[in-house]
């Protein structure tokens, strides 16, 4: 549009026309400005004539619902009704009506009305709403949380979108406008809680000075239905107030936490609770004093209980002296089942190792019937190309939610064992490690926003398909034009498998460069390093073959799964190929289902990954006319990085593993363009990412 106006010969235009075109150009510029990605998926086209919205409910939350609908709803008058209805418990809502005559949103709570309003706007942007409609929605998990790994100095552990959104130095006096924008974005997808600080928690967060800052953030978030939680360091009483120890059984320690809880709730009456990483990767914890995880969690649970707070105790634990890191969480936690207070929930990463490109589900799911478990997913792409690679994570999370644990026979999926339907726990929750930062577009890569969006939507309803989520996100974020949406959606839906192929196909895992986890370093050897932090520990490549033997003849991690899964994973023949090298050490010449040998199959996977990224580039370039130049170019240049990185991954892994397999790379596939020696010299300077 601006191009046409700009290319007209100015000299021939009269004054009126000139003004008109100046105006059009300005609108064009403003539009472009608006497409810096800061808008996220939220509606932006204000209407001159506000929609008619009726309600008798008076609250800040409902005022937001009214304002959003007045500004963006283009259909018939909307009524917001608060009703008593058991089928609408929690945050649910019902929407009935007709786009052209009358729409009614009913909910049992104010936040339910706000969620209903956002849902209605989402439908307007993504569906054809001319018919009458009736929708009822209820979230699967009661608590839907983001975890920020943000440090108090403004850096973010594993953050790839700039510094933290939380401006600790400016608070409590200065309130960044982004706090409210953040709350609005989260509320629009049903997220209702946020842990503000890193799980590797600084004790300082519990100082009065910081709590006053936290209070200000909590005040901004409250009308959007978002509760604030904090990560706490178990050594806090010792570090902050010189107590002799931090033993959870020490009465002075108990008193300290009691007083702290009281102070917090005086400032923030609806404070959500604590998230704890204890006795993991060097963090202090109850085991330092011979106590168990349950002792530590229960201490905190007891002090939070009178105020309705909860404890999210992480099960991410492993020690270098164990034979298999993947087994440890199960070993440390299953025997504690039944020992936790009812306001404790265990937060468990989706897989048994650590957010790898692909992992089987963590066997703790389904194995602790007396204790609520909450899945922890990683939205930030620590192990998937940071904010450089386009990787849509909904398919990864769907694979996890839909995995059958068999804990109560067939059909006991991870989603069902965690959402309260198989084990009827009152407390149900889910967390995602956030990918936001102060970058103007929030997440670094324009498509990384889709992962924030997908997390919220799946936390609300894990039954939604990846396809539907991609479709919704694209239509709201870019355009509804099918000629754009269909190919862009297809890129998104393939992108995770693609990344798995060029990084770690067939169950390979943790082949990352030391520390920052960006590129490949399967050869990595750091003198004195913990063995379980080195790729060799995981790939176990030798002249015979490759892969970690977790079968009954190896570490026997398979035994932690229910039958028939354990038998299926245990046998080389029945183990799904996508997990093959996770569970087995497989000979290079092992015949795969395709008829190729394992070595050839690996080569084909790496190559397919590279070819797919090239295909994404071609597809994206064809979409130029549908996308504003700013986002188009940013995605284009990120895809170039991704294509280069994919070749880097392929060459590094194949050339290195070839030194064991001693076999040729099949002649049909693209030849390496690097020398292994050169790749082995690469040392990225990634200080900020560590
Ligand atoms: C690993 C990250 C590390 C985190 C840790 C955790 O590399 O930065 O602190 O997980 O979740 O994935 O505690």
Coordinates of N, CA and C in Angstrom, one line a residue, residues 233-239 242-250 253 257 278-279 283-293 295-296 299 313:
X233 N 15.1 -20.1 48.1 CA 16.3 -20.8 48.4 C 16.2 -21.4 49.8
X234 N 16.4 -22.7 49.9 CA 16.2 -23.3 51.2 C 17.2 -22.9 52.3
X235 N 18.2 -22.2 51.9 CA 19.2 -21.8 52.8 C 18.9 -20.3 53.3
X236 N 17.8 -19.8 52.9 CA 17.5 -18.4 53.2 C 17.6 -18.0 54.6
X237 N 17.1 -18.8 55.6 CA 17.2 -18.3 57.0 C 18.6 -18.2 57.4
X238 N 19.5 -19.0 56.9 CA 20.9 -19.0 57.3 C 21.6 -17.8 56.6
X239 N 21.3 -17.6 55.3 CA 22.0 -16.6 54.6 C 21.5 -15.2 55.0
X242 N 21.5 -15.2 59.4 CA 22.5 -15.8 60.2 C 22.1 -16.9 61.2
X243 N 21.0 -17.6 60.8 CA 20.7 -18.8 61.7 C 21.8 -19.8 61.6
X244 N 21.9 -20.7 62.5 CA 23.0 -21.6 62.6 C 22.9 -22.6 61.4
X245 N 21.7 -22.9 61.0 CA 21.5 -23.8 59.9 C 20.2 -23.6 59.2
X246 N 19.9 -24.4 58.2 CA 18.6 -24.2 57.6 C 17.8 -25.6 57.6
X247 N 18.1 -26.3 58.6 CA 17.5 -27.7 58.8 C 16.0 -27.5 59.0
X248 N 15.2 -28.2 58.2 CA 13.7 -28.0 58.3 C 13.1 -28.5 59.6
X249 N 13.9 -29.2 60.4 CA 13.4 -29.6 61.7 C 13.8 -28.7 62.8
X250 N 14.6 -27.7 62.5 CA 15.1 -26.8 63.6 C 14.0 -25.8 63.9
X253 N 14.4 -22.4 62.6 CA 14.2 -22.3 61.1 C 12.7 -22.3 60.8
X257 N 10.6 -19.2 58.8 CA 9.7 -19.3 57.6 C 8.3 -18.8 58.0
X278 N 15.6 -27.9 45.3 CA 16.4 -28.2 46.4 C 17.2 -29.5 46.2
X279 N 18.4 -29.5 46.7 CA 19.3 -30.6 46.5 C 19.4 -31.0 45.0
X283 N 22.1 -26.8 44.6 CA 21.2 -25.9 45.4 C 21.1 -26.6 46.8
X284 N 21.0 -25.8 47.9 CA 20.8 -26.3 49.2 C 19.4 -27.0 49.4
X285 N 19.3 -27.8 50.4 CA 18.0 -28.5 50.6 C 18.0 -29.3 51.8
X286 N 16.9 -30.0 52.1 CA 16.8 -30.7 53.4 C 17.8 -31.9 53.5
X287 N 18.2 -32.4 52.4 CA 19.2 -33.6 52.4 C 20.5 -33.1 53.0
X288 N 20.8 -31.8 53.0 CA 22.0 -31.3 53.6 C 22.0 -31.6 55.1
X289 N 20.8 -31.8 55.7 CA 20.7 -32.1 57.1 C 20.1 -33.5 57.4
X290 N 20.2 -34.4 56.4 CA 19.7 -35.7 56.6 C 18.2 -35.8 56.5
X291 N 17.6 -34.8 56.1 CA 16.1 -34.8 56.0 C 15.7 -35.2 54.5
X292 N 14.4 -35.5 54.3 CA 14.0 -35.8 53.0 C 13.3 -34.6 52.3
X293 N 13.1 -34.9 51.0 CA 12.4 -33.8 50.2 C 11.0 -33.5 50.9
X295 N 10.3 -33.7 54.1 CA 10.5 -32.8 55.3 C 10.6 -31.4 54.8
X296 N 11.4 -31.1 53.8 CA 11.6 -29.7 53.3 C 10.3 -29.1 52.8
X299 N 7.6 -28.4 55.6 CA 7.9 -27.2 56.4 C 7.3 -26.0 55.8
X313 N 7.3 -28.3 44.6 CA 8.6 -28.8 45.0 C 9.1 -29.6 43.7

